Amino acid sequence: MYFRDFLKIFLRILIVLDIIVDLPVTCTKCLCCICCPWAEPRWASVNRGVLICDECCSVHRSLGRHSSQVRHLTHTPWPPTQLQMVQMLYNNGANSIWEHSLLDPASVMSGKRKAIPQDKVHPNKTEFIKAKYQMLAFVHRMPCRDDDSFTAKDLSKQLHSSVRTGNLETCLRLLSLGAQANFFHPEKGNTPLHVAAKAGQVSQVELLTVYGADPGAPDSNGKTPIDYARQAGHHDLADRLVEIQYELTDRLAFYLCGRKPDHKNGQHFIIPQMADSFILHQTCHLLSLFNKLQLSNHLFEELAMDVYDEVDRRETDAVWLATQNHSTLVTETTVVPFLPVNPEYSSTRNQGRQKLARFNAHEFATLVIDILSDAKRRQQGSSVTSPKENVELILKSVSSRHGSEGQDNDQPDYDSVASDEDTDPDAPTGKGNRTKVLIHASHEYIL
Ligand SMILES: [Zn+2]
């Protein structure tokens, strides 16, 4: 037995015996799931900067993307610089941010501890992971101050000055405490992303954009982070920022036809055509429905963001099923059957989001292609400004139009699920992708 193997086993025995509460997070050669240090991690949580095992991933997924954005380490396509950012955070101890109070030996005495491999997924690991990421129960809290907004502004200013350095975990810590990725510094006249892009801090750019920073936001001189990256000669970084700016529509196009636009050559949209897939049979496009309802830019953004989340759910489900050995794990935890509740959204919107799971592949492809078409139309200037209907009604209309095409009437009605989740609406880190898509969409469709 090699010494490294011996060391791994020894460490795990100590953990099982509760002698230590955390693995040395800088140990890069013995990668372990950060939530239950035993199993080999095959997934990453992008916005948390941690690597996790299959079992913990199933819990992360059930919390929703607003809480944890998971990607398979080998079966999901990664932008290389984003994977590099996650690895850097993992190696440098990002987990200590989420488990700060557990590092205090006193917490062991009080009975607080990490999940251990022998724990059952439900309820033990689920409760631990919910406490850790949803309730942020172990995060170091700042001393209470009277003026919360001042504290948030303070944290955001710290973030603004930290992103010019390579200290990634400091920035994640500030973001976890409530610093705003899109904070506009009143004296400097720009955002943290302008600073990071100008300084060529690739990983900081990746982290900020995961937390919603807008690559197209103008500073006080009207210049965007993309402009500054390009001016400073960071051309790869500038190209990556353009990709991030179009992430929503690129992801939808890739879902349908496996291709992305060639932004470097000025192509920003792909609208899959008849030859691209089985959707050639589809004639009932929703574009006319969008026009008829005069869907406002804001409501269109919401719909596009919800469809993006549903694409992610379907793709991650497919990876999940392809990578399981169909043993007890699959039957115990199964897939995520519909989008989990996001407490930041209204119950009506949550219900609408969950109903997206009812669309069969054909219907869903139709919805995606029409969103792409309308996104392109809106970016080209013919925006609609008078809101007439909400997303729920749109989805209802879509469902009824496609009702004869294989709608499974026996599927459960998920409405009751949408309002009874015991989540903490104040959890500050639950908005990563949501905000990014929102900001992205705002830039695309309104400006
Ligand atoms: Zn685990």
PDB file of N, CA and C in Angstrom, residues 152-240:
ATOM      1  N   ALA A 152     -23.533  46.157   3.671  1.00  0.00           N
ATOM      2  CA  ALA A 152     -23.482  45.580   2.328  1.00  0.00           C
ATOM      3  C   ALA A 152     -22.620  46.451   1.414  1.00  0.00           C
ATOM      4  N   LYS A 153     -22.734  47.757   1.580  1.00  0.00           N
ATOM      5  CA  LYS A 153     -21.948  48.672   0.746  1.00  0.00           C
ATOM      6  C   LYS A 153     -20.458  48.520   1.076  1.00  0.00           C
ATOM      7  N   ASP A 154     -20.194  48.394   2.363  1.00  0.00           N
ATOM      8  CA  ASP A 154     -18.814  48.180   2.824  1.00  0.00           C
ATOM      9  C   ASP A 154     -18.209  46.927   2.209  1.00  0.00           C
ATOM     10  N   LEU A 155     -18.985  45.837   2.285  1.00  0.00           N
ATOM     11  CA  LEU A 155     -18.520  44.559   1.738  1.00  0.00           C
ATOM     12  C   LEU A 155     -18.293  44.678   0.235  1.00  0.00           C
ATOM     13  N   SER A 156     -19.197  45.373  -0.428  1.00  0.00           N
ATOM     14  CA  SER A 156     -19.070  45.519  -1.879  1.00  0.00           C
ATOM     15  C   SER A 156     -17.835  46.339  -2.238  1.00  0.00           C
ATOM     16  N   LYS A 157     -17.527  47.351  -1.426  1.00  0.00           N
ATOM     17  CA  LYS A 157     -16.315  48.140  -1.681  1.00  0.00           C
ATOM     18  C   LYS A 157     -15.068  47.284  -1.481  1.00  0.00           C
ATOM     19  N   GLN A 158     -15.128  46.415  -0.460  1.00  0.00           N
ATOM     20  CA  GLN A 158     -13.993  45.500  -0.247  1.00  0.00           C
ATOM     21  C   GLN A 158     -13.829  44.577  -1.448  1.00  0.00           C
ATOM     22  N   LEU A 159     -14.967  44.095  -1.948  1.00  0.00           N
ATOM     23  CA  LEU A 159     -14.921  43.223  -3.123  1.00  0.00           C
ATOM     24  C   LEU A 159     -14.307  43.973  -4.301  1.00  0.00           C
ATOM     25  N   HIS A 160     -14.734  45.210  -4.478  1.00  0.00           N
ATOM     26  CA  HIS A 160     -14.262  46.047  -5.577  1.00  0.00           C
ATOM     27  C   HIS A 160     -12.742  46.150  -5.559  1.00  0.00           C
ATOM     28  N   SER A 161     -12.163  46.263  -4.352  1.00  0.00           N
ATOM     29  CA  SER A 161     -10.709  46.408  -4.298  1.00  0.00           C
ATOM     30  C   SER A 161      -9.995  45.047  -4.296  1.00  0.00           C
ATOM     31  N   SER A 162     -10.697  43.978  -3.915  1.00  0.00           N
ATOM     32  CA  SER A 162     -10.042  42.662  -3.843  1.00  0.00           C
ATOM     33  C   SER A 162      -9.895  41.978  -5.196  1.00  0.00           C
ATOM     34  N   VAL A 163     -10.781  42.288  -6.133  1.00  0.00           N
ATOM     35  CA  VAL A 163     -10.782  41.524  -7.383  1.00  0.00           C
ATOM     36  C   VAL A 163      -9.582  41.816  -8.281  1.00  0.00           C
ATOM     37  N   ARG A 164      -8.837  42.843  -7.969  1.00  0.00           N
ATOM     38  CA  ARG A 164      -7.649  43.098  -8.793  1.00  0.00           C
ATOM     39  C   ARG A 164      -6.517  42.143  -8.423  1.00  0.00           C
ATOM     40  N   THR A 165      -6.667  41.428  -7.281  1.00  0.00           N
ATOM     41  CA  THR A 165      -5.673  40.453  -6.862  1.00  0.00           C
ATOM     42  C   THR A 165      -6.143  39.046  -7.235  1.00  0.00           C
ATOM     43  N   GLY A 166      -5.288  38.090  -7.001  1.00  0.00           N
ATOM     44  CA  GLY A 166      -5.652  36.709  -7.319  1.00  0.00           C
ATOM     45  C   GLY A 166      -6.284  35.976  -6.147  1.00  0.00           C
ATOM     46  N   ASN A 167      -6.587  36.700  -5.082  1.00  0.00           N
ATOM     47  CA  ASN A 167      -7.113  36.027  -3.894  1.00  0.00           C
ATOM     48  C   ASN A 167      -8.610  35.730  -4.051  1.00  0.00           C
ATOM     49  N   LEU A 168      -8.853  34.585  -4.646  1.00  0.00           N
ATOM     50  CA  LEU A 168     -10.215  34.224  -5.030  1.00  0.00           C
ATOM     51  C   LEU A 168     -11.110  33.937  -3.835  1.00  0.00           C
ATOM     52  N   GLU A 169     -10.547  33.264  -2.831  1.00  0.00           N
ATOM     53  CA  GLU A 169     -11.423  32.859  -1.714  1.00  0.00           C
ATOM     54  C   GLU A 169     -11.868  34.053  -0.880  1.00  0.00           C
ATOM     55  N   THR A 170     -11.050  35.113  -0.844  1.00  0.00           N
ATOM     56  CA  THR A 170     -11.497  36.330  -0.154  1.00  0.00           C
ATOM     57  C   THR A 170     -12.743  36.890  -0.837  1.00  0.00           C
ATOM     58  N   CYS A 171     -12.725  36.876  -2.151  1.00  0.00           N
ATOM     59  CA  CYS A 171     -13.877  37.409  -2.885  1.00  0.00           C
ATOM     60  C   CYS A 171     -15.108  36.523  -2.701  1.00  0.00           C
ATOM     61  N   LEU A 172     -14.915  35.207  -2.708  1.00  0.00           N
ATOM     62  CA  LEU A 172     -16.060  34.323  -2.467  1.00  0.00           C
ATOM     63  C   LEU A 172     -16.619  34.558  -1.062  1.00  0.00           C
ATOM     64  N   ARG A 173     -15.717  34.768  -0.112  1.00  0.00           N
ATOM     65  CA  ARG A 173     -16.167  35.030   1.263  1.00  0.00           C
ATOM     66  C   ARG A 173     -17.010  36.316   1.314  1.00  0.00           C
ATOM     67  N   LEU A 174     -16.528  37.362   0.639  1.00  0.00           N
ATOM     68  CA  LEU A 174     -17.272  38.625   0.627  1.00  0.00           C
ATOM     69  C   LEU A 174     -18.632  38.459  -0.056  1.00  0.00           C
ATOM     70  N   LEU A 175     -18.646  37.702  -1.160  1.00  0.00           N
ATOM     71  CA  LEU A 175     -19.916  37.466  -1.855  1.00  0.00           C
ATOM     72  C   LEU A 175     -20.871  36.667  -0.969  1.00  0.00           C
ATOM     73  N   SER A 176     -20.318  35.705  -0.228  1.00  0.00           N
ATOM     74  CA  SER A 176     -21.168  34.885   0.643  1.00  0.00           C
ATOM     75  C   SER A 176     -21.766  35.730   1.768  1.00  0.00           C
ATOM     76  N   LEU A 177     -21.088  36.806   2.112  1.00  0.00           N
ATOM     77  CA  LEU A 177     -21.571  37.667   3.198  1.00  0.00           C
ATOM     78  C   LEU A 177     -22.528  38.747   2.703  1.00  0.00           C
ATOM     79  N   GLY A 178     -22.670  38.862   1.395  1.00  0.00           N
ATOM     80  CA  GLY A 178     -23.649  39.823   0.878  1.00  0.00           C
ATOM     81  C   GLY A 178     -23.085  40.910  -0.018  1.00  0.00           C
ATOM     82  N   ALA A 179     -21.789  40.853  -0.347  1.00  0.00           N
ATOM     83  CA  ALA A 179     -21.246  41.827  -1.299  1.00  0.00           C
ATOM     84  C   ALA A 179     -21.938  41.640  -2.651  1.00  0.00           C
ATOM     85  N   GLN A 180     -22.150  42.749  -3.361  1.00  0.00           N
ATOM     86  CA  GLN A 180     -22.881  42.703  -4.629  1.00  0.00           C
ATOM     87  C   GLN A 180     -21.918  42.663  -5.808  1.00  0.00           C
ATOM     88  N   ALA A 181     -22.074  41.640  -6.654  1.00  0.00           N
ATOM     89  CA  ALA A 181     -21.165  41.496  -7.798  1.00  0.00           C
ATOM     90  C   ALA A 181     -21.303  42.660  -8.777  1.00  0.00           C
ATOM     91  N   ASN A 182     -22.476  43.276  -8.828  1.00  0.00           N
ATOM     92  CA  ASN A 182     -22.706  44.391  -9.754  1.00  0.00           C
ATOM     93  C   ASN A 182     -22.622  45.748  -9.076  1.00  0.00           C
ATOM     94  N   PHE A 183     -21.985  45.794  -7.915  1.00  0.00           N
ATOM     95  CA  PHE A 183     -21.887  47.052  -7.172  1.00  0.00           C
ATOM     96  C   PHE A 183     -21.205  48.128  -8.025  1.00  0.00           C
ATOM     97  N   PHE A 184     -21.870  49.270  -8.138  1.00  0.00           N
ATOM     98  CA  PHE A 184     -21.288  50.385  -8.883  1.00  0.00           C
ATOM     99  C   PHE A 184     -20.642  51.323  -7.878  1.00  0.00           C
ATOM    100  N   HIS A 185     -19.314  51.373  -7.916  1.00  0.00           N
ATOM    101  CA  HIS A 185     -18.574  52.164  -6.933  1.00  0.00           C
ATOM    102  C   HIS A 185     -18.792  53.647  -7.216  1.00  0.00           C
ATOM    103  N   PRO A 186     -19.380  54.378  -6.261  1.00  0.00           N
ATOM    104  CA  PRO A 186     -19.742  55.772  -6.561  1.00  0.00           C
ATOM    105  C   PRO A 186     -18.537  56.665  -6.835  1.00  0.00           C
ATOM    106  N   GLU A 187     -17.408  56.397  -6.163  1.00  0.00           N
ATOM    107  CA  GLU A 187     -16.224  57.258  -6.394  1.00  0.00           C
ATOM    108  C   GLU A 187     -15.425  56.801  -7.615  1.00  0.00           C
ATOM    109  N   LYS A 188     -15.300  55.495  -7.772  1.00  0.00           N
ATOM    110  CA  LYS A 188     -14.492  54.975  -8.893  1.00  0.00           C
ATOM    111  C   LYS A 188     -15.282  54.990 -10.205  1.00  0.00           C
ATOM    112  N   GLY A 189     -16.588  54.934 -10.099  1.00  0.00           N
ATOM    113  CA  GLY A 189     -17.409  54.992 -11.309  1.00  0.00           C
ATOM    114  C   GLY A 189     -17.407  53.725 -12.131  1.00  0.00           C
ATOM    115  N   ASN A 190     -17.184  52.581 -11.468  1.00  0.00           N
ATOM    116  CA  ASN A 190     -17.237  51.316 -12.211  1.00  0.00           C
ATOM    117  C   ASN A 190     -17.592  50.167 -11.272  1.00  0.00           C
ATOM    118  N   THR A 191     -17.639  48.947 -11.815  1.00  0.00           N
ATOM    119  CA  THR A 191     -18.035  47.770 -11.025  1.00  0.00           C
ATOM    120  C   THR A 191     -16.807  46.876 -10.796  1.00  0.00           C
ATOM    121  N   PRO A 192     -16.916  45.904  -9.873  1.00  0.00           N
ATOM    122  CA  PRO A 192     -15.793  44.972  -9.671  1.00  0.00           C
ATOM    123  C   PRO A 192     -15.367  44.276 -10.964  1.00  0.00           C
ATOM    124  N   LEU A 193     -16.331  44.008 -11.854  1.00  0.00           N
ATOM    125  CA  LEU A 193     -15.981  43.293 -13.082  1.00  0.00           C
ATOM    126  C   LEU A 193     -15.105  44.159 -13.999  1.00  0.00           C
ATOM    127  N   HIS A 194     -15.332  45.462 -14.014  1.00  0.00           N
ATOM    128  CA  HIS A 194     -14.446  46.350 -14.780  1.00  0.00           C
ATOM    129  C   HIS A 194     -13.008  46.218 -14.265  1.00  0.00           C
ATOM    130  N   VAL A 195     -12.880  46.202 -12.923  1.00  0.00           N
ATOM    131  CA  VAL A 195     -11.549  46.149 -12.305  1.00  0.00           C
ATOM    132  C   VAL A 195     -10.861  44.819 -12.643  1.00  0.00           C
ATOM    133  N   ALA A 196     -11.600  43.719 -12.449  1.00  0.00           N
ATOM    134  CA  ALA A 196     -11.015  42.394 -12.697  1.00  0.00           C
ATOM    135  C   ALA A 196     -10.650  42.208 -14.164  1.00  0.00           C
ATOM    136  N   ALA A 197     -11.517  42.704 -15.054  1.00  0.00           N
ATOM    137  CA  ALA A 197     -11.261  42.537 -16.497  1.00  0.00           C
ATOM    138  C   ALA A 197     -10.026  43.334 -16.913  1.00  0.00           C
ATOM    139  N   LYS A 198      -9.905  44.543 -16.403  1.00  0.00           N
ATOM    140  CA  LYS A 198      -8.760  45.387 -16.749  1.00  0.00           C
ATOM    141  C   LYS A 198      -7.471  44.765 -16.225  1.00  0.00           C
ATOM    142  N   ALA A 199      -7.552  44.153 -15.024  1.00  0.00           N
ATOM    143  CA  ALA A 199      -6.363  43.555 -14.417  1.00  0.00           C
ATOM    144  C   ALA A 199      -6.057  42.162 -14.988  1.00  0.00           C
ATOM    145  N   GLY A 200      -6.938  41.655 -15.835  1.00  0.00           N
ATOM    146  CA  GLY A 200      -6.693  40.334 -16.432  1.00  0.00           C
ATOM    147  C   GLY A 200      -6.848  39.191 -15.445  1.00  0.00           C
ATOM    148  N   GLN A 201      -7.646  39.401 -14.404  1.00  0.00           N
ATOM    149  CA  GLN A 201      -7.871  38.359 -13.386  1.00  0.00           C
ATOM    150  C   GLN A 201      -8.971  37.426 -13.868  1.00  0.00           C
ATOM    151  N   VAL A 202      -8.548  36.400 -14.597  1.00  0.00           N
ATOM    152  CA  VAL A 202      -9.504  35.524 -15.274  1.00  0.00           C
ATOM    153  C   VAL A 202     -10.426  34.813 -14.277  1.00  0.00           C
ATOM    154  N   SER A 203      -9.859  34.266 -13.213  1.00  0.00           N
ATOM    155  CA  SER A 203     -10.680  33.514 -12.257  1.00  0.00           C
ATOM    156  C   SER A 203     -11.635  34.433 -11.498  1.00  0.00           C
ATOM    157  N   GLN A 204     -11.180  35.645 -11.211  1.00  0.00           N
ATOM    158  CA  GLN A 204     -12.073  36.600 -10.546  1.00  0.00           C
ATOM    159  C   GLN A 204     -13.254  36.939 -11.463  1.00  0.00           C
ATOM    160  N   VAL A 205     -12.972  37.075 -12.739  1.00  0.00           N
ATOM    161  CA  VAL A 205     -14.040  37.342 -13.706  1.00  0.00           C
ATOM    162  C   VAL A 205     -15.050  36.200 -13.711  1.00  0.00           C
ATOM    163  N   GLU A 206     -14.527  34.962 -13.709  1.00  0.00           N
ATOM    164  CA  GLU A 206     -15.427  33.802 -13.696  1.00  0.00           C
ATOM    165  C   GLU A 206     -16.293  33.802 -12.440  1.00  0.00           C
ATOM    166  N   LEU A 207     -15.674  34.068 -11.301  1.00  0.00           N
ATOM    167  CA  LEU A 207     -16.418  34.052 -10.038  1.00  0.00           C
ATOM    168  C   LEU A 207     -17.483  35.152 -10.018  1.00  0.00           C
ATOM    169  N   LEU A 208     -17.083  36.353 -10.403  1.00  0.00           N
ATOM    170  CA  LEU A 208     -18.037  37.472 -10.381  1.00  0.00           C
ATOM    171  C   LEU A 208     -19.223  37.212 -11.298  1.00  0.00           C
ATOM    172  N   THR A 209     -18.972  36.640 -12.457  1.00  0.00           N
ATOM    173  CA  THR A 209     -20.082  36.430 -13.399  1.00  0.00           C
ATOM    174  C   THR A 209     -20.988  35.293 -12.944  1.00  0.00           C
ATOM    175  N   VAL A 210     -20.433  34.303 -12.240  1.00  0.00           N
ATOM    176  CA  VAL A 210     -21.291  33.268 -11.648  1.00  0.00           C
ATOM    177  C   VAL A 210     -22.247  33.910 -10.649  1.00  0.00           C
ATOM    178  N   TYR A 211     -21.778  34.964 -10.000  1.00  0.00           N
ATOM    179  CA  TYR A 211     -22.617  35.677  -9.034  1.00  0.00           C
ATOM    180  C   TYR A 211     -23.371  36.850  -9.664  1.00  0.00           C
ATOM    181  N   GLY A 212     -23.443  36.871 -10.963  1.00  0.00           N
ATOM    182  CA  GLY A 212     -24.351  37.807 -11.614  1.00  0.00           C
ATOM    183  C   GLY A 212     -23.746  39.063 -12.191  1.00  0.00           C
ATOM    184  N   ALA A 213     -22.420  39.213 -12.166  1.00  0.00           N
ATOM    185  CA  ALA A 213     -21.826  40.427 -12.720  1.00  0.00           C
ATOM    186  C   ALA A 213     -22.097  40.503 -14.228  1.00  0.00           C
ATOM    187  N   ASP A 214     -22.345  41.705 -14.704  1.00  0.00           N
ATOM    188  CA  ASP A 214     -22.760  41.924 -16.091  1.00  0.00           C
ATOM    189  C   ASP A 214     -21.588  42.361 -16.964  1.00  0.00           C
ATOM    190  N   PRO A 215     -21.187  41.536 -17.942  1.00  0.00           N
ATOM    191  CA  PRO A 215     -20.052  41.908 -18.806  1.00  0.00           C
ATOM    192  C   PRO A 215     -20.336  43.121 -19.675  1.00  0.00           C
ATOM    193  N   GLY A 216     -21.612  43.467 -19.829  1.00  0.00           N
ATOM    194  CA  GLY A 216     -21.946  44.583 -20.710  1.00  0.00           C
ATOM    195  C   GLY A 216     -22.292  45.868 -19.979  1.00  0.00           C
ATOM    196  N   ALA A 217     -22.083  45.892 -18.664  1.00  0.00           N
ATOM    197  CA  ALA A 217     -22.457  47.091 -17.892  1.00  0.00           C
ATOM    198  C   ALA A 217     -21.492  48.235 -18.194  1.00  0.00           C
ATOM    199  N   PRO A 218     -22.023  49.421 -18.469  1.00  0.00           N
ATOM    200  CA  PRO A 218     -21.117  50.550 -18.738  1.00  0.00           C
ATOM    201  C   PRO A 218     -20.608  51.190 -17.450  1.00  0.00           C
ATOM    202  N   ASP A 219     -19.376  51.677 -17.487  1.00  0.00           N
ATOM    203  CA  ASP A 219     -18.874  52.452 -16.341  1.00  0.00           C
ATOM    204  C   ASP A 219     -19.223  53.925 -16.574  1.00  0.00           C
ATOM    205  N   SER A 220     -18.631  54.814 -15.769  1.00  0.00           N
ATOM    206  CA  SER A 220     -19.019  56.219 -15.896  1.00  0.00           C
ATOM    207  C   SER A 220     -18.544  56.818 -17.223  1.00  0.00           C
ATOM    208  N   ASN A 221     -17.627  56.135 -17.924  1.00  0.00           N
ATOM    209  CA  ASN A 221     -17.193  56.605 -19.244  1.00  0.00           C
ATOM    210  C   ASN A 221     -17.899  55.867 -20.380  1.00  0.00           C
ATOM    211  N   GLY A 222     -18.866  55.033 -20.005  1.00  0.00           N
ATOM    212  CA  GLY A 222     -19.608  54.310 -21.036  1.00  0.00           C
ATOM    213  C   GLY A 222     -18.902  53.067 -21.539  1.00  0.00           C
ATOM    214  N   LYS A 223     -17.833  52.657 -20.854  1.00  0.00           N
ATOM    215  CA  LYS A 223     -17.091  51.476 -21.318  1.00  0.00           C
ATOM    216  C   LYS A 223     -17.456  50.240 -20.496  1.00  0.00           C
ATOM    217  N   THR A 224     -17.466  49.097 -21.143  1.00  0.00           N
ATOM    218  CA  THR A 224     -17.852  47.844 -20.490  1.00  0.00           C
ATOM    219  C   THR A 224     -16.603  47.072 -20.052  1.00  0.00           C
ATOM    220  N   PRO A 225     -16.783  46.060 -19.191  1.00  0.00           N
ATOM    221  CA  PRO A 225     -15.654  45.190 -18.839  1.00  0.00           C
ATOM    222  C   PRO A 225     -15.013  44.556 -20.081  1.00  0.00           C
ATOM    223  N   ILE A 226     -15.829  44.244 -21.077  1.00  0.00           N
ATOM    224  CA  ILE A 226     -15.277  43.670 -22.321  1.00  0.00           C
ATOM    225  C   ILE A 226     -14.318  44.673 -22.963  1.00  0.00           C
ATOM    226  N   ASP A 227     -14.716  45.936 -23.000  1.00  0.00           N
ATOM    227  CA  ASP A 227     -13.854  46.981 -23.578  1.00  0.00           C
ATOM    228  C   ASP A 227     -12.510  47.041 -22.849  1.00  0.00           C
ATOM    229  N   TYR A 228     -12.576  47.000 -21.509  1.00  0.00           N
ATOM    230  CA  TYR A 228     -11.332  47.133 -20.733  1.00  0.00           C
ATOM    231  C   TYR A 228     -10.423  45.922 -20.913  1.00  0.00           C
ATOM    232  N   ALA A 229     -11.017  44.728 -20.967  1.00  0.00           N
ATOM    233  CA  ALA A 229     -10.195  43.530 -21.183  1.00  0.00           C
ATOM    234  C   ALA A 229      -9.484  43.624 -22.524  1.00  0.00           C
ATOM    235  N   ARG A 230     -10.219  44.062 -23.542  1.00  0.00           N
ATOM    236  CA  ARG A 230      -9.644  44.147 -24.884  1.00  0.00           C
ATOM    237  C   ARG A 230      -8.552  45.230 -24.942  1.00  0.00           C
ATOM    238  N   GLN A 231      -8.848  46.375 -24.342  1.00  0.00           N
ATOM    239  CA  GLN A 231      -7.866  47.487 -24.349  1.00  0.00           C
ATOM    240  C   GLN A 231      -6.566  47.093 -23.669  1.00  0.00           C
ATOM    241  N   ALA A 232      -6.693  46.264 -22.612  1.00  0.00           N
ATOM    242  CA  ALA A 232      -5.497  45.868 -21.858  1.00  0.00           C
ATOM    243  C   ALA A 232      -4.779  44.692 -22.517  1.00  0.00           C
ATOM    244  N   GLY A 233      -5.283  44.238 -23.636  1.00  0.00           N
ATOM    245  CA  GLY A 233      -4.617  43.154 -24.357  1.00  0.00           C
ATOM    246  C   GLY A 233      -5.002  41.760 -23.885  1.00  0.00           C
ATOM    247  N   HIS A 234      -6.023  41.677 -23.034  1.00  0.00           N
ATOM    248  CA  HIS A 234      -6.486  40.360 -22.562  1.00  0.00           C
ATOM    249  C   HIS A 234      -7.561  39.853 -23.530  1.00  0.00           C
ATOM    250  N   HIS A 235      -7.131  39.461 -24.722  1.00  0.00           N
ATOM    251  CA  HIS A 235      -8.118  39.157 -25.766  1.00  0.00           C
ATOM    252  C   HIS A 235      -8.918  37.881 -25.471  1.00  0.00           C
ATOM    253  N   ASP A 236      -8.248  36.876 -24.914  1.00  0.00           N
ATOM    254  CA  ASP A 236      -8.984  35.651 -24.574  1.00  0.00           C
ATOM    255  C   ASP A 236     -10.051  35.949 -23.521  1.00  0.00           C
ATOM    256  N   LEU A 237      -9.674  36.788 -22.571  1.00  0.00           N
ATOM    257  CA  LEU A 237     -10.621  37.146 -21.520  1.00  0.00           C
ATOM    258  C   LEU A 237     -11.797  37.943 -22.100  1.00  0.00           C
ATOM    259  N   ALA A 238     -11.493  38.851 -23.007  1.00  0.00           N
ATOM    260  CA  ALA A 238     -12.577  39.627 -23.641  1.00  0.00           C
ATOM    261  C   ALA A 238     -13.521  38.697 -24.398  1.00  0.00           C
ATOM    262  N   ASP A 239     -12.945  37.722 -25.123  1.00  0.00           N
ATOM    263  CA  ASP A 239     -13.792  36.765 -25.856  1.00  0.00           C
ATOM    264  C   ASP A 239     -14.660  35.954 -24.898  1.00  0.00           C
ATOM    265  N   ARG A 240     -14.074  35.570 -23.779  1.00  0.00           N
ATOM    266  CA  ARG A 240     -14.829  34.803 -22.782  1.00  0.00           C
ATOM    267  C   ARG A 240     -15.973  35.648 -22.207  1.00  0.00           C
TER     268      ARG A 240
END
